[in-house]
Coordinates of C-alpha atoms in Angstrom, one line a residue:
M1 CA -9.4 -16.1 -2.3
T2 CA -12.9 -15.9 -3.7
N3 CA -13.7 -15.9 -7.3
S4 CA -16.7 -14.9 -9.0
P5 CA -17.5 -15.0 -12.7
R6 CA -17.3 -11.7 -14.5
H7 CA -20.7 -9.8 -14.9
H8 CA -21.0 -8.0 -18.1
A9 CA -23.7 -4.8 -18.2
D10 CA -24.5 -2.0 -20.3
E11 CA -23.3 0.6 -18.0
V12 CA -19.6 1.6 -18.3
H13 CA -17.8 0.9 -14.9
E14 CA -15.3 3.3 -13.3
H15 CA -12.4 1.1 -14.0
D16 CA -13.4 0.4 -17.8
R17 CA -13.3 4.0 -18.8
G18 CA -9.8 3.6 -20.0
L19 CA -6.5 5.0 -18.8
S20 CA -6.8 8.4 -20.1
H21 CA -9.8 8.7 -17.5
D22 CA -7.8 7.4 -14.5
L23 CA -5.0 9.8 -15.3
K24 CA -7.4 13.1 -15.4
S25 CA -9.3 11.7 -12.7
M26 CA -6.2 11.3 -10.4
L27 CA -4.6 14.7 -11.7
S28 CA -7.7 16.6 -10.7
R29 CA -7.3 15.4 -7.3
R30 CA -3.7 16.5 -7.0
R31 CA -4.6 19.9 -7.9
A32 CA -7.2 20.3 -5.4
L33 CA -4.8 19.0 -2.9
F34 CA -2.1 21.2 -4.3
V35 CA -4.4 24.4 -3.8
F36 CA -5.8 23.6 -0.5
G37 CA -2.2 22.4 0.8
A38 CA 0.1 25.6 -0.8
A39 CA -1.5 28.2 1.6
G40 CA -0.4 26.4 4.9
A41 CA 3.1 25.0 3.6
T42 CA 6.3 25.6 5.6
A43 CA 9.8 25.2 5.3
L44 CA 10.9 21.7 6.5
A45 CA 13.6 21.6 9.2
A46 CA 17.3 20.9 7.8
C47 CA 18.5 17.2 7.3
S48 CA 20.1 15.4 10.4
T49 CA 21.5 12.2 10.2
A50 CA 18.7 10.2 11.9
G51 CA 18.5 6.7 11.3
S52 CA 15.4 4.3 10.9
T53 CA 12.5 3.0 12.8
S54 CA 14.7 0.2 13.8
T55 CA 18.6 -0.4 14.7
S56 CA 18.8 -3.8 15.5
S57 CA 17.4 -7.4 15.0
S58 CA 15.7 -7.3 18.2
S59 CA 13.7 -4.1 17.1
S60 CA 11.4 -6.6 14.7
S61 CA 9.6 -7.9 17.9
S62 CA 9.6 -4.8 20.0
S63 CA 6.4 -2.8 20.9
S64 CA 4.5 -1.8 17.8
T65 CA 2.7 0.9 19.8
E66 CA 6.1 2.5 20.6
A67 CA 7.3 2.3 17.2
A68 CA 4.4 3.6 15.4
A69 CA 4.7 7.0 17.8
S70 CA 8.2 7.2 17.0
T71 CA 7.6 7.1 13.4
A72 CA 5.1 9.9 13.8
E73 CA 7.6 12.1 15.7
T74 CA 9.8 11.5 12.6
V75 CA 7.2 12.6 10.2
S76 CA 6.0 15.7 12.1
D77 CA 9.2 17.4 13.0
G78 CA 10.8 17.2 9.6
T79 CA 13.6 14.7 10.5
C80 CA 15.5 13.3 7.5
V81 CA 15.2 9.5 7.2
A82 CA 18.0 7.2 5.7
A83 CA 17.5 6.6 1.9
A84 CA 15.9 3.3 1.4
A85 CA 18.0 0.6 0.0
Q86 CA 17.8 -0.5 -3.5
E87 CA 16.2 -4.1 -3.9
T88 CA 15.1 -6.5 -6.1
A89 CA 11.4 -6.6 -7.6
G90 CA 11.7 -10.2 -7.8
P91 CA 10.3 -12.7 -10.2
Y92 CA 6.8 -11.6 -10.0
P93 CA 6.7 -7.9 -10.7
G94 CA 4.0 -7.3 -12.9
D95 CA 5.6 -4.2 -14.4
G96 CA 6.4 -5.6 -17.6
S97 CA 9.9 -6.4 -16.6
N98 CA 9.2 -10.4 -16.2
G99 CA 5.9 -10.9 -18.3
P100 CA 2.6 -9.1 -17.7
N101 CA 2.4 -5.4 -17.0
V102 CA -0.3 -4.4 -14.9
L103 CA 0.7 -0.9 -14.8
V104 CA -0.5 0.1 -18.1
E105 CA -4.2 -1.3 -17.3
S106 CA -6.9 0.8 -16.5
G107 CA -7.9 0.5 -13.2
I108 CA -4.3 0.1 -11.7
V109 CA -4.8 3.6 -9.9
R110 CA -6.7 2.1 -7.0
Q111 CA -6.3 2.7 -2.9
D112 CA -8.5 -0.7 -2.2
I113 CA -6.4 -3.6 -3.7
R114 CA -7.8 -6.6 -2.2
S115 CA -9.9 -7.5 -5.3
S116 CA -8.8 -8.1 -8.9
F117 CA -10.0 -5.3 -11.5
G118 CA -10.5 -5.0 -15.4
A119 CA -10.9 -8.2 -17.1
Y120 CA -10.4 -10.3 -13.9
S121 CA -12.7 -10.6 -10.6
G122 CA -11.7 -12.3 -7.5
T123 CA -10.7 -11.4 -3.9
A124 CA -7.9 -12.1 -1.8
E125 CA -8.9 -13.4 1.4
G126 CA -6.7 -12.7 4.8
V127 CA -6.6 -10.2 7.8
A128 CA -7.7 -6.6 6.6
T129 CA -4.3 -4.4 6.5
T130 CA -3.6 -0.9 5.7
I131 CA -0.4 -0.3 4.3
E132 CA 1.0 3.5 4.5
L133 CA 4.2 4.9 3.1
N134 CA 5.2 8.4 4.0
L135 CA 7.8 9.4 1.1
Q136 CA 10.5 12.1 2.0
D137 CA 12.4 13.5 -1.1
L138 CA 16.0 13.0 0.0
T139 CA 17.3 15.4 -3.3
K140 CA 14.8 18.3 -2.0
D141 CA 16.0 18.6 1.7
C142 CA 13.6 15.6 2.7
A143 CA 10.7 17.5 1.6
A144 CA 7.4 15.5 1.3
G145 CA 7.4 13.6 -1.7
E146 CA 4.2 15.0 -3.2
G147 CA 3.0 14.1 -6.6
M148 CA 5.3 11.0 -6.4
A149 CA 3.6 7.7 -7.7
V150 CA 4.1 4.1 -5.5
Y151 CA 3.3 0.7 -7.3
L152 CA 3.0 -1.4 -4.5
W153 CA 2.3 -5.3 -4.7
H154 CA 2.8 -8.4 -2.3
C155 CA 2.0 -12.0 -2.2
D156 CA -1.4 -13.5 -0.9
R157 CA -2.6 -15.7 2.1
D158 CA -0.8 -18.6 0.7
G159 CA 2.2 -17.1 -0.2
E160 CA 1.4 -16.8 -3.9
Y161 CA 1.8 -13.7 -6.3
S162 CA -1.5 -12.5 -8.4
L163 CA -0.6 -13.0 -12.2
Y164 CA 2.1 -15.7 -11.8
G165 CA 1.2 -18.1 -8.9
Q166 CA -0.4 -21.3 -9.1
G167 CA -4.2 -20.9 -10.0
I168 CA -4.1 -17.2 -10.0
T169 CA -2.5 -16.2 -13.4
E170 CA -5.8 -14.8 -14.2
Q171 CA -6.2 -12.6 -11.2
N172 CA -4.2 -9.3 -10.5
Y173 CA -5.2 -8.5 -6.9
L174 CA -2.7 -7.0 -4.3
R175 CA -1.4 -4.8 -6.9
G176 CA -2.1 -0.8 -7.1
V177 CA -0.8 2.4 -7.8
Q178 CA -1.5 5.7 -5.5
V179 CA -0.1 9.1 -5.9
A180 CA 1.4 11.0 -2.7
D181 CA -0.4 13.9 -1.4
S182 CA 0.7 17.2 0.1
A183 CA 2.5 15.1 3.0
G184 CA 4.1 12.8 0.8
R185 CA 1.6 9.9 2.0
V186 CA 0.1 6.8 0.1
S187 CA -2.3 4.3 1.6
F188 CA -3.4 1.2 0.7
T189 CA -6.2 -1.2 1.6
S190 CA -5.0 -4.7 1.3
I191 CA -4.3 -7.8 3.5
F192 CA -1.4 -9.2 5.7
P193 CA 1.2 -10.9 3.5
A194 CA 2.3 -14.3 4.4
C195 CA 5.4 -15.9 5.1
Y196 CA 6.7 -18.3 2.3
S197 CA 9.5 -20.6 2.6
G198 CA 13.0 -19.1 2.6
R199 CA 11.7 -15.2 2.8
W200 CA 11.1 -12.9 5.5
P201 CA 7.5 -11.4 5.2
H202 CA 7.9 -8.3 3.0
I203 CA 6.1 -6.2 0.4
H204 CA 7.5 -4.8 -2.7
F205 CA 7.0 -1.3 -4.0
E206 CA 8.4 0.8 -6.6
V207 CA 8.6 4.9 -6.4
F208 CA 8.1 6.8 -9.4
D209 CA 8.6 10.7 -9.8
S210 CA 4.7 11.1 -11.6
L211 CA 1.9 9.2 -12.1
E212 CA 2.7 9.6 -15.6
S213 CA 5.8 7.7 -15.5
A214 CA 4.1 4.9 -13.1
V215 CA 1.4 4.0 -15.6
V216 CA 3.6 3.3 -18.4
G217 CA 5.6 1.3 -16.1
E218 CA 9.0 2.9 -17.0
D219 CA 11.7 4.5 -15.3
A220 CA 11.1 3.8 -11.6
R221 CA 13.3 6.0 -9.4
L222 CA 13.2 3.3 -6.4
T223 CA 12.5 -0.2 -6.3
S224 CA 12.6 -1.7 -3.0
Q225 CA 11.0 -4.0 -0.1
I226 CA 9.5 -3.5 3.0
A227 CA 10.2 -5.9 6.3
V228 CA 7.3 -6.5 8.3
P229 CA 8.2 -6.9 12.2
Q230 CA 8.1 -10.4 13.7
D231 CA 5.8 -9.6 16.3
A232 CA 2.9 -8.8 14.2
C233 CA 3.4 -11.6 12.1
T234 CA 3.4 -14.3 14.8
T235 CA 0.2 -12.7 16.0
V236 CA -1.5 -12.6 12.5
F237 CA -0.4 -15.7 11.5
A238 CA -1.6 -17.4 15.0
Y239 CA -5.1 -15.8 14.5
D240 CA -5.9 -16.9 11.1
S241 CA -5.9 -20.4 10.1
G242 CA -5.3 -19.5 6.5
Y243 CA -1.9 -18.4 7.6
A244 CA -1.0 -21.9 8.8
N245 CA 2.1 -22.7 6.4
S246 CA 3.4 -19.0 7.4
V247 CA 3.7 -20.1 11.1
G248 CA 6.5 -22.8 10.2
N249 CA 8.1 -20.9 7.4
L250 CA 8.6 -17.9 9.9
S251 CA 10.1 -20.2 12.3
K252 CA 12.7 -21.2 9.8
V253 CA 13.8 -17.7 8.7
S254 CA 15.0 -14.5 10.2
L255 CA 16.0 -10.9 8.9
D256 CA 19.9 -11.7 9.1
S257 CA 19.3 -14.9 7.2
D258 CA 16.9 -13.2 4.4
N259 CA 18.6 -12.8 1.2
V260 CA 17.1 -9.4 0.7
F261 CA 17.5 -8.0 4.3
G262 CA 20.5 -9.8 5.6
D263 CA 22.6 -6.5 4.6
G264 CA 20.7 -4.3 6.8
W265 CA 17.1 -3.6 7.1
D266 CA 17.3 -0.3 9.1
A267 CA 15.5 1.8 6.7
E268 CA 13.1 -1.1 5.6
L269 CA 11.4 -2.1 8.7
A270 CA 7.7 -1.0 9.2
T271 CA 5.9 -0.3 12.4
V272 CA 2.6 -2.2 12.9
S273 CA -0.3 -1.6 15.1
G274 CA -4.1 -2.9 15.1
E275 CA -5.5 -6.1 16.1
P276 CA -6.1 -9.1 13.8
A277 CA -10.0 -9.0 14.5
T278 CA -10.2 -5.4 13.7
G279 CA -7.6 -4.6 11.1
M280 CA -3.9 -4.0 11.2
S281 CA -2.0 -0.8 10.2
I282 CA 1.6 -1.0 8.6
S283 CA 3.7 2.0 8.4
I284 CA 7.0 3.2 7.2
T285 CA 8.6 6.5 6.1
I286 CA 10.4 6.1 2.8
G287 CA 13.8 8.0 2.2
V288 CA 13.8 8.4 -1.8
A289 CA 17.5 9.2 -3.0
E290 CA 18.0 10.5 -6.8
K291 CA 17.8 7.7 -9.1
S292 CA 21.5 7.4 -9.8
A293 CA 22.2 6.7 -6.1
N294 CA 20.0 3.7 -6.2
T295 CA 21.9 0.6 -6.8
Q296 CA 21.3 -2.8 -5.8
S297 CA 23.6 -4.4 -3.6
A298 CA 24.7 -8.1 -4.0
P299 CA 22.2 -10.7 -2.7
S300 CA 23.0 -12.1 0.7
G301 CA 22.9 -16.0 1.3
P302 CA 24.2 -19.1 -0.7
G303 CA 23.9 -18.1 -4.2
G304 CA 21.8 -15.3 -3.8
G305 CA 18.4 -17.4 -4.0
G306 CA 14.9 -15.8 -2.6
G307 CA 13.2 -18.9 -1.1
Q308 CA 10.2 -20.8 -2.5
P309 CA 6.8 -19.7 -2.8
P310 CA 4.4 -22.5 -2.7
N311 CA 4.5 -23.1 -6.6
G312 CA 8.0 -23.7 -6.3
A313 CA 9.4 -21.1 -8.3
P314 CA 12.4 -18.9 -6.9
G315 CA 10.7 -16.1 -4.8
R316 CA 12.1 -12.8 -3.7

């Protein structure tokens, strides 16, 4: 992580204009997308019972290129994906449910989440990674989840979470909100997440029906996690020495033994492409069921524990 003192200047920075400014800017862009996208919109095909990007544990080490192509076909032909499972937000959500609430802060609506914003400064170091979610609204015949808002967060290269981790309680990087475009797509510029003790490498996210709901941190329709494939993790962790602890941690955990993914990960396993030197790309299609259908299953593993991030607190 690179920290630098915050500089004060007379000019008003974009992230200091207030939450109302964020809302107006985002909603204006959404209206423009709607106008240009509506003329070419067509009805999606009827739902099928297609599964997700993987059906077995061996899928986590399969070819990233082939898996990415499969995902692209799923999106383009309108096939329904399985509903993403409701999962724990873990002890470091930063959404007001356990301590700080970053969602009410001006500046949280952003695409590049590598740096802290607002009152904090600092940048998370690691392998540059684009994280893309394609949302399907399963209550609307798998139509694109246009207008849905996604709050996404994950640990840094050391396995710590901003706002909570040792030495980074005054950082809020690797957290951000984006609104889905006409294709139901959101994209974040981030870093590749680490593997900390006891947990499979993962990314947290919450889906809200609108940006207005997201920025008050209430009424998430879905809370879930994304599993990162093993082959990509192995490649990144070997490339960047900053992920040295992740190498050993990854060797001691599996998708089967993970307390979140151990009961099934078909709808939560992402596809990955790219190279560490030039940047990685993580992509997944998320089926969003109605809120009442999103019930969390009991954690797997003895006691439902979630592993131990570097600071020793239980992590999920």
